[in-house]
């Protein structure tokens, strides 16, 4: 995960039990203080 300039970024990978890559994911989000 990384955060900078009020934005966050997370990445991940999903593998089978045999070790084969079956999916890669990326999610970006806005970070802000509430209240």
mmCIF file of C-alpha atoms in Angstrom:
data_model
loop_
_atom_site.group_PDB
_atom_site.id
_atom_site.type_symbol
_atom_site.label_atom_id
_atom_site.label_comp_id
_atom_site.label_asym_id
_atom_site.label_seq_id
_atom_site.Cartn_x
_atom_site.Cartn_y
_atom_site.Cartn_z
ATOM 1 C CA UNK A 1 0.000 0.000 0.000
ATOM 2 C CA UNK A 2 1.023 3.601 -0.591
ATOM 3 C CA UNK A 3 -0.463 7.005 0.271
ATOM 4 C CA UNK A 4 0.381 10.477 -0.996
ATOM 5 C CA UNK A 5 -1.505 13.688 -1.745
ATOM 6 C CA UNK A 6 -4.769 12.489 -0.131
ATOM 7 C CA UNK A 7 -4.829 9.336 -2.278
ATOM 8 C CA UNK A 8 -4.104 5.732 -1.404
ATOM 9 C CA UNK A 9 -3.144 2.844 -3.653
ATOM 10 C CA UNK A 10 -3.190 -0.866 -2.839
ATOM 11 C CA UNK A 11 -2.209 -3.798 -5.038
ATOM 12 C CA UNK A 12 -2.542 -7.537 -4.624
ATOM 13 C CA UNK A 13 -2.193 -10.880 -6.376
ATOM 14 C CA UNK A 14 -4.251 -14.068 -6.076
ATOM 15 C CA UNK A 15 -2.604 -17.459 -6.565
ATOM 16 C CA UNK A 16 -3.900 -21.015 -6.739
ATOM 17 C CA UNK A 17 -2.593 -23.541 -4.223
ATOM 18 C CA UNK A 18 -0.223 -24.730 -6.930
ATOM 19 C CA UNK A 19 1.306 -21.253 -7.181
ATOM 20 C CA UNK A 20 -0.284 -20.163 -10.471
ATOM 21 C CA UNK A 21 -1.210 -16.482 -10.681
ATOM 22 C CA UNK A 22 -4.932 -16.197 -11.440
ATOM 23 C CA UNK A 23 -5.681 -12.525 -10.696
ATOM 24 C CA UNK A 24 -4.015 -9.224 -9.944
ATOM 25 C CA UNK A 25 -5.937 -6.374 -8.333
ATOM 26 C CA UNK A 26 -5.427 -2.643 -7.845
ATOM 27 C CA UNK A 27 -7.568 -0.281 -5.794
ATOM 28 C CA UNK A 28 -7.217 3.488 -5.508
ATOM 29 C CA UNK A 29 -8.999 5.502 -2.846
ATOM 30 C CA UNK A 30 -9.431 9.064 -1.661
ATOM 31 C CA UNK A 31 -8.304 9.808 1.889
ATOM 32 C CA UNK A 32 -9.910 12.665 3.776
ATOM 33 C CA UNK A 33 -10.521 13.688 7.360
ATOM 34 C CA UNK A 34 -14.151 13.646 8.483
ATOM 35 C CA UNK A 35 -15.631 16.221 10.841
#
